[in-house]
Structure formats: structure tokens, C-alpha cells
Short mmCIF file of C-alpha atoms in Angstrom, two decimals:
data_model
loop_
_atom_site.label_atom_id
_atom_site.label_comp_id
_atom_site.label_asym_id
_atom_site.label_seq_id
_atom_site.Cartn_x
_atom_site.Cartn_y
_atom_site.Cartn_z
CA UNK R 1 107.47 -13.19 -176.51
CA UNK R 2 105.85 -15.15 -173.35
CA UNK R 3 103.29 -13.47 -171.18
CA UNK R 4 104.71 -12.26 -168.04
CA UNK R 5 103.62 -13.61 -164.61
CA UNK R 6 101.88 -10.19 -163.84
CA UNK R 7 99.93 -10.37 -166.92
CA UNK R 8 98.81 -14.19 -166.20
CA UNK R 9 97.86 -12.94 -162.72
CA UNK R 10 95.71 -10.13 -164.16
CA UNK R 11 94.13 -12.46 -166.39
CA UNK R 12 93.31 -14.89 -163.67
CA UNK R 13 91.76 -12.48 -161.44
CA UNK R 14 89.69 -10.97 -164.30
CA UNK R 15 88.48 -14.67 -165.02
CA UNK R 16 87.37 -15.18 -161.39
CA UNK R 17 85.69 -11.94 -161.26
CA UNK R 18 84.43 -11.50 -164.96
CA UNK R 19 84.24 -7.71 -164.28
CA UNK R 20 86.94 -5.26 -165.52
CA UNK R 21 86.04 -2.79 -162.88
CA UNK R 22 85.93 -5.39 -159.83
CA UNK R 23 89.19 -7.00 -161.13
CA UNK R 24 90.89 -3.72 -161.70
CA UNK R 25 89.88 -2.60 -158.25
CA UNK R 26 91.38 -5.90 -156.73
CA UNK R 27 94.59 -5.31 -158.89
CA UNK R 28 95.05 -1.71 -158.02
CA UNK R 29 94.57 -0.87 -161.74
CA UNK R 30 92.57 1.44 -163.71
CA UNK R 31 89.86 -0.60 -165.56
CA UNK R 32 91.21 0.90 -168.99
CA UNK R 33 94.93 -0.24 -167.98
CA UNK R 34 93.42 -3.87 -167.21
CA UNK R 35 91.57 -3.76 -170.53
CA UNK R 36 94.67 -2.86 -172.57
CA UNK R 37 96.65 -5.62 -170.64
CA UNK R 38 94.14 -8.16 -171.70
CA UNK R 39 94.18 -6.95 -175.34
CA UNK R 40 97.96 -7.29 -175.42
CA UNK R 41 97.58 -10.88 -174.01
CA UNK R 42 95.07 -11.74 -176.64
CA UNK R 43 97.23 -10.31 -179.34
CA UNK R 44 100.32 -12.06 -178.18
CA UNK R 45 98.37 -15.48 -177.95
CA UNK R 46 96.44 -14.93 -181.17
CA UNK R 47 93.17 -15.79 -179.58
CA UNK R 48 90.33 -14.14 -177.91
CA UNK R 49 90.06 -14.93 -174.21
CA UNK R 50 87.28 -13.06 -173.25
CA UNK R 51 83.72 -12.12 -174.85
CA UNK R 52 82.79 -8.59 -173.83
CA UNK R 53 79.58 -6.56 -174.04
CA UNK R 54 78.43 -3.42 -172.45
CA UNK R 55 76.96 -5.50 -169.67
CA UNK R 56 78.95 -8.79 -169.27
CA UNK R 57 82.37 -10.39 -169.58
CA UNK R 58 82.59 -14.16 -170.17
CA UNK R 59 85.44 -16.60 -170.70
CA UNK R 60 85.69 -18.07 -174.13
CA UNK R 61 86.54 -21.62 -174.53
CA UNK R 62 90.36 -20.58 -175.26
CA UNK R 63 90.09 -18.53 -172.11
CA UNK R 64 88.79 -21.45 -169.98
CA UNK R 65 91.75 -23.66 -171.18
CA UNK R 66 94.19 -20.99 -170.33
CA UNK R 67 92.49 -20.49 -166.99
CA UNK R 68 92.63 -24.10 -166.05
CA UNK R 69 96.45 -23.94 -167.01
CA UNK R 70 97.09 -20.83 -164.93
CA UNK R 71 95.41 -22.72 -162.04
CA UNK R 72 97.52 -25.75 -162.41
CA UNK R 73 100.52 -23.52 -162.37
CA UNK R 74 99.30 -21.78 -159.20
CA UNK R 75 98.85 -25.18 -157.52
CA UNK R 76 102.47 -26.07 -158.25
CA UNK R 77 103.70 -22.76 -156.63
CA UNK R 78 101.32 -23.11 -153.72
CA UNK R 79 102.86 -26.53 -153.26
CA UNK R 80 106.30 -25.17 -153.55
CA UNK R 81 105.60 -22.48 -151.03
CA UNK R 82 103.65 -24.61 -148.44
CA UNK R 83 106.83 -25.33 -146.27
CA UNK R 84 107.64 -21.61 -146.12
CA UNK R 85 104.10 -20.76 -145.14
CA UNK R 86 104.23 -23.25 -141.98
CA UNK R 87 105.09 -26.60 -142.63
CA UNK R 88 102.20 -29.03 -143.62
CA UNK R 89 99.43 -26.65 -142.63
CA UNK R 90 96.86 -26.70 -145.35
CA UNK R 91 95.47 -23.47 -146.34
CA UNK R 92 93.18 -21.82 -149.15
CA UNK R 93 89.58 -21.32 -150.14
CA UNK R 94 87.29 -23.76 -151.91
CA UNK R 95 84.16 -22.41 -153.77
CA UNK R 96 81.22 -25.06 -154.39
CA UNK R 97 77.80 -24.19 -155.61
CA UNK R 98 74.77 -26.56 -156.03
CA UNK R 99 71.19 -27.00 -155.15
CA UNK R 100 70.27 -26.16 -151.45
CA UNK R 101 69.15 -29.72 -150.71
CA UNK R 102 72.22 -31.40 -151.89
CA UNK R 103 74.30 -29.07 -150.01
CA UNK R 104 72.55 -29.33 -146.80
CA UNK R 105 71.78 -33.01 -146.93
CA UNK R 106 75.01 -34.31 -148.15
CA UNK R 107 77.67 -31.78 -148.45
CA UNK R 108 77.56 -30.01 -145.30
CA UNK R 109 78.56 -32.69 -142.88
CA UNK R 110 81.69 -33.32 -145.20
CA UNK R 111 82.72 -29.82 -144.97
CA UNK R 112 82.13 -29.97 -141.18
CA UNK R 113 84.42 -33.08 -140.81
CA UNK R 114 86.96 -31.79 -143.24
CA UNK R 115 87.05 -28.29 -141.47
CA UNK R 116 87.95 -30.09 -138.15
CA UNK R 117 90.93 -31.39 -139.56
CA UNK R 118 92.10 -28.48 -141.83
CA UNK R 119 91.04 -25.31 -139.99
CA UNK R 120 93.07 -23.35 -142.24
CA UNK R 121 90.80 -23.93 -145.32
CA UNK R 122 87.88 -21.64 -145.71
CA UNK R 123 84.69 -22.61 -147.64
CA UNK R 124 82.28 -20.65 -149.93
CA UNK R 125 79.10 -22.46 -150.46
CA UNK R 126 76.46 -21.07 -152.85
CA UNK R 127 72.88 -22.48 -152.99
CA UNK R 128 72.04 -22.25 -156.55
CA UNK R 129 69.52 -24.39 -158.53
CA UNK R 130 70.43 -23.04 -161.92
CA UNK R 131 72.91 -24.84 -163.97
CA UNK R 132 75.95 -22.98 -164.52
CA UNK R 133 79.51 -23.21 -165.92
CA UNK R 134 81.64 -23.69 -162.83
CA UNK R 135 84.69 -22.54 -164.39
CA UNK R 136 83.34 -19.43 -165.85
CA UNK R 137 81.66 -18.82 -162.34
CA UNK R 138 84.95 -19.05 -160.43
CA UNK R 139 84.11 -22.22 -158.68
CA UNK R 140 86.38 -24.85 -157.71
CA UNK R 141 83.68 -27.48 -157.69
CA UNK R 142 79.90 -28.18 -157.68
CA UNK R 143 77.14 -30.53 -156.74
CA UNK R 144 74.70 -31.84 -159.22
CA UNK R 145 73.09 -35.07 -160.07
CA UNK R 146 74.69 -37.39 -162.68
CA UNK R 147 72.00 -36.63 -165.33
CA UNK R 148 72.89 -33.08 -165.13
CA UNK R 149 76.72 -33.18 -165.54
CA UNK R 150 78.71 -32.65 -168.58
CA UNK R 151 80.73 -35.53 -169.81
CA UNK R 152 84.11 -34.04 -169.25
CA UNK R 153 83.62 -33.52 -165.59
CA UNK R 154 84.86 -35.92 -162.85
CA UNK R 155 82.14 -36.78 -160.33
CA UNK R 156 82.39 -38.10 -156.85
CA UNK R 157 79.13 -39.79 -155.52
CA UNK R 158 77.70 -38.17 -152.19
CA UNK R 159 76.33 -40.98 -150.31
CA UNK R 160 73.55 -43.51 -150.92
CA UNK R 161 70.51 -42.86 -153.41
CA UNK R 162 67.97 -40.16 -152.17
CA UNK R 163 64.11 -40.44 -152.11
CA UNK R 164 61.41 -37.86 -152.34
CA UNK R 165 58.17 -38.46 -150.24
CA UNK R 166 54.75 -37.25 -149.99
CA UNK R 167 53.82 -36.08 -146.34
CA UNK R 168 50.99 -34.77 -144.29
CA UNK R 169 50.13 -34.40 -140.75
CA UNK R 170 48.07 -36.97 -139.02
CA UNK R 171 45.30 -34.26 -138.41
CA UNK R 172 45.31 -33.42 -142.05
CA UNK R 173 45.06 -37.03 -143.21
CA UNK R 174 42.48 -38.18 -140.79
CA UNK R 175 40.31 -35.24 -141.88
CA UNK R 176 40.89 -35.48 -145.69
CA UNK R 177 41.78 -38.97 -146.13
CA UNK R 178 44.94 -40.56 -147.75
CA UNK R 179 45.42 -40.68 -151.55
CA UNK R 180 46.16 -44.04 -153.00
CA UNK R 181 47.16 -42.79 -156.62
CA UNK R 182 48.50 -39.65 -158.04
CA UNK R 183 45.20 -38.96 -159.50
CA UNK R 184 43.80 -38.53 -155.85
CA UNK R 185 46.07 -35.66 -155.10
CA UNK R 186 43.61 -33.37 -157.02
CA UNK R 187 41.34 -33.84 -154.07
CA UNK R 188 43.80 -32.51 -151.75
CA UNK R 189 45.57 -29.17 -150.64
CA UNK R 190 49.15 -29.77 -152.14
CA UNK R 191 51.66 -27.26 -151.00
CA UNK R 192 53.67 -26.17 -153.97
CA UNK R 193 57.41 -25.29 -153.89
CA UNK R 194 58.04 -22.41 -156.17
CA UNK R 195 61.25 -21.00 -157.39
CA UNK R 196 62.33 -17.63 -157.77
CA UNK R 197 60.74 -17.27 -161.41
CA UNK R 198 57.39 -18.38 -159.99
CA UNK R 199 57.33 -21.75 -161.45
CA UNK R 200 56.18 -24.64 -159.35
CA UNK R 201 58.11 -27.87 -158.59
CA UNK R 202 56.47 -30.62 -160.24
CA UNK R 203 56.03 -33.85 -158.19
CA UNK R 204 57.82 -36.63 -159.93
CA UNK R 205 56.12 -40.07 -159.09
CA UNK R 206 56.56 -43.52 -160.66
CA UNK R 207 55.25 -47.19 -160.10
CA UNK R 208 56.05 -50.26 -162.13
CA UNK R 209 57.55 -48.11 -164.80
CA UNK R 210 54.84 -45.74 -165.28
CA UNK R 211 55.87 -42.20 -164.56
CA UNK R 212 53.53 -39.46 -163.45
CA UNK R 213 54.44 -35.76 -163.10
CA UNK R 214 52.03 -33.77 -160.95
CA UNK R 215 52.09 -29.94 -160.80
CA UNK R 216 50.49 -28.78 -157.66
CA UNK R 217 47.91 -26.03 -157.73
CA UNK R 218 46.95 -25.62 -154.08
CA UNK R 219 46.21 -22.35 -152.41
CA UNK R 220 49.55 -22.38 -150.52
CA UNK R 221 52.83 -21.69 -152.50
CA UNK R 222 55.98 -21.62 -150.45
CA UNK R 223 59.90 -21.56 -150.97
CA UNK R 224 61.78 -23.62 -148.43
CA UNK R 225 59.20 -23.96 -145.58
CA UNK R 226 57.07 -26.97 -146.92
CA UNK R 227 58.13 -28.97 -144.03
CA UNK R 228 56.79 -26.58 -141.51
CA UNK R 229 53.58 -26.19 -143.40
CA UNK R 230 52.83 -29.77 -143.67
CA UNK R 231 53.63 -30.08 -139.94
CA UNK R 232 50.94 -27.46 -139.35
CA UNK R 233 48.32 -29.33 -141.17
CA UNK R 234 48.25 -27.04 -144.25
CA UNK R 235 48.45 -29.86 -146.73
CA UNK R 236 50.48 -32.57 -148.45
CA UNK R 237 54.21 -31.86 -149.16
CA UNK R 238 56.64 -33.12 -151.55
CA UNK R 239 60.21 -33.13 -150.31
CA UNK R 240 63.19 -35.11 -149.36
CA UNK R 241 62.79 -37.84 -146.93
CA UNK R 242 65.91 -36.80 -144.96
CA UNK R 243 64.21 -33.49 -144.11
CA UNK R 244 61.21 -35.21 -142.76
CA UNK R 245 63.12 -37.92 -141.11
CA UNK R 246 62.74 -36.57 -137.51
CA UNK R 247 58.86 -35.73 -138.04
CA UNK R 248 58.32 -39.03 -139.47
CA UNK R 249 60.16 -40.82 -136.48
CA UNK R 250 58.10 -38.94 -134.02
CA UNK R 251 54.76 -39.24 -135.85
CA UNK R 252 54.43 -35.58 -136.35
CA UNK R 253 54.13 -36.40 -140.18
CA UNK R 254 53.18 -39.65 -142.08
CA UNK R 255 53.95 -40.47 -145.69
CA UNK R 256 51.27 -41.36 -148.42
CA UNK R 257 51.83 -42.81 -151.84
CA UNK R 258 54.82 -44.71 -150.76
CA UNK R 259 54.76 -47.08 -153.67
CA UNK R 260 54.96 -44.07 -156.08
CA UNK R 261 58.25 -42.62 -154.53
CA UNK R 262 61.01 -44.95 -155.41
CA UNK R 263 64.68 -43.94 -154.60
CA UNK R 264 66.70 -42.14 -157.40
CA UNK R 265 70.35 -41.45 -157.80
CA UNK R 266 72.50 -39.51 -155.23
CA UNK R 267 74.27 -36.16 -156.14
CA UNK R 268 77.84 -36.00 -156.81
CA UNK R 269 80.63 -33.39 -156.11
CA UNK R 270 82.07 -32.67 -159.47
CA UNK R 271 85.22 -30.72 -160.86
CA UNK R 272 86.88 -30.20 -164.09
CA UNK R 273 89.60 -32.61 -164.99
CA UNK R 274 93.33 -30.96 -164.23
CA UNK R 275 96.60 -32.46 -164.33
CA UNK R 276 97.07 -30.56 -161.19
CA UNK R 277 94.64 -29.42 -158.55
CA UNK R 278 94.80 -26.86 -155.79
CA UNK R 279 96.07 -28.58 -152.65
CA UNK R 280 93.07 -27.65 -150.57
CA UNK R 281 90.58 -28.92 -153.26
CA UNK R 282 92.50 -32.06 -153.91
CA UNK R 283 92.69 -32.87 -150.19
CA UNK R 284 88.81 -32.16 -149.95
CA UNK R 285 88.15 -34.63 -152.74
CA UNK R 286 90.33 -37.23 -151.07
CA UNK R 287 88.33 -36.56 -147.95
CA UNK R 288 84.79 -37.13 -149.72
CA UNK R 289 86.20 -40.28 -151.17
CA UNK R 290 87.45 -41.64 -147.80
CA UNK R 291 84.07 -40.83 -146.19
CA UNK R 292 82.25 -42.43 -148.93
CA UNK R 293 84.02 -45.50 -148.76
CA UNK R 294 84.30 -45.61 -145.05
#
């Protein structure tokens, strides 16, 4: 016996929420009722769709495959209903996660230009440095660098290669000098970017095929305000050149070790391969491709 549309909808909500309590509340069911429906679905299909513990719920590989098929079916139904819902007006929500710099520097302008064309589409953007399974997390797409992508993902490059730079204020550099090699950084106040767990971002430097990884151990540790700290003359900072572009243009900051900071790859928008995509996501991917080639 095939599962009903109601059962598949309940499965889809649980796959998105990954919480029986939250999914049941959204569906207007008791958690015990939803749990029983999912057990019946698993028994009917002969596979486990969710791994459960007292603290968490996660999709199994079979559950991910079913979730992708259910999403494809929902896309077909959405396409069929679009004339009824107001002609060619595009609606829906797109959830994307990725590291904050990639979202701010490369994705945000694309979201803005797309939203101007399709105001009926909403976005949920989550800045998140940790690698996650976008399917299990309920995201439509993510932003990552190519070396951190799984092989089964489809990726669309977001712009030109990026570059990290080491910057300092003229007053700081005049007082402390300008390092000429990575080893010279040991004599400077280097502003450390720290993650939530307390670890510092290493400075990845390279010249003539020789990589050097420097971990700053200065007195100042910050999270996201390196540019302001460097501008105030508190030390050297390591950040994307796009963040520092305005200050570099006005002379408020200067770069050092330029020959040790070559460009590297650009981030990519990535998503799972599906036979059909939700209309809003498909339109956004097409928009990204058009802007990239424009």
C-alpha cells in the first residue's frame, strides 16, 4: 500500500524540523501520533528513515533520498498551482547557509538584485562556519569553497578569486615597522580572529610554492571587528581584501606582505542534484549564473 499524501507531508515537515515536538506542533498533531505515523511509514517502506535518540533526530541515507523525492514532487505541484496563485508571480522561501564573509561579500548583492525582480520570494540566510549537511539541516543551498564540497553537489562559482591581506594603520606601521617575511610577524601585535570555540584563525601565507601558517598570539582577540581594530592602530589584521577595500583606497590602512598573500578560489553556491528543483531556487540559481556570465 502506497503512503498517503498526508503521511508524506508529515514526513517532510519532520525532515525539515528534525524534532518530533516542533513538527507535531506545526502539523497540529500530538508528538506520539506523529511518531506512530512515521513508524508506520518506515514499516510500509521497509527502511529506517530517521535515526532517533533521546536528544536528537536525524535523517538516514534512505530518509534523505525520500526527502529529495518528496521535494521534487512538491516542486511539480507548486509549478502546477502557479497559474491559480496569480499568474507568473514567483513565490517561496530559499534557505541558504555559509560562512559569513562569503555571504556578505559574494551572495548578498545577488540576493538583493534577485529580490528586486522577484519580491514574492523570501530568503533565510544563516551565517555558519561549520560544515553541515544542507539536506539534513533543511537548507535549499549552501555557500562553500570548492575544496570543502562533497562530490555529489552541483556548484556555481560566485565571482572572481578572493584574496586575504595583512593590513595595519599608517600610524602603527610607522611606529613598529613593516614585516618583510612571515617570521617578522612575531615582533608585531597581530590581532587574532577567534571562533566561538576559542580557537584562533591561522594566517595562511604562501610565496613561490612555500606555504606558511602563522597563528597569531597577540594581546587582542576579537570576533568580526578586526577591521575596526586595525584601523584604530591596535595591530596587524588578516582579512579579506574586499572588507578593507575602502580603507585601503583612502589610506586609512596599508597592506604588508603582499607577495605572501596570493589569490585563491572563489566560493560557490551549491545544492543537491535533483531531477526537479523548487521554482524559487531554480530561478535564483539561473539568476546567479546570469550575473556570473554577465
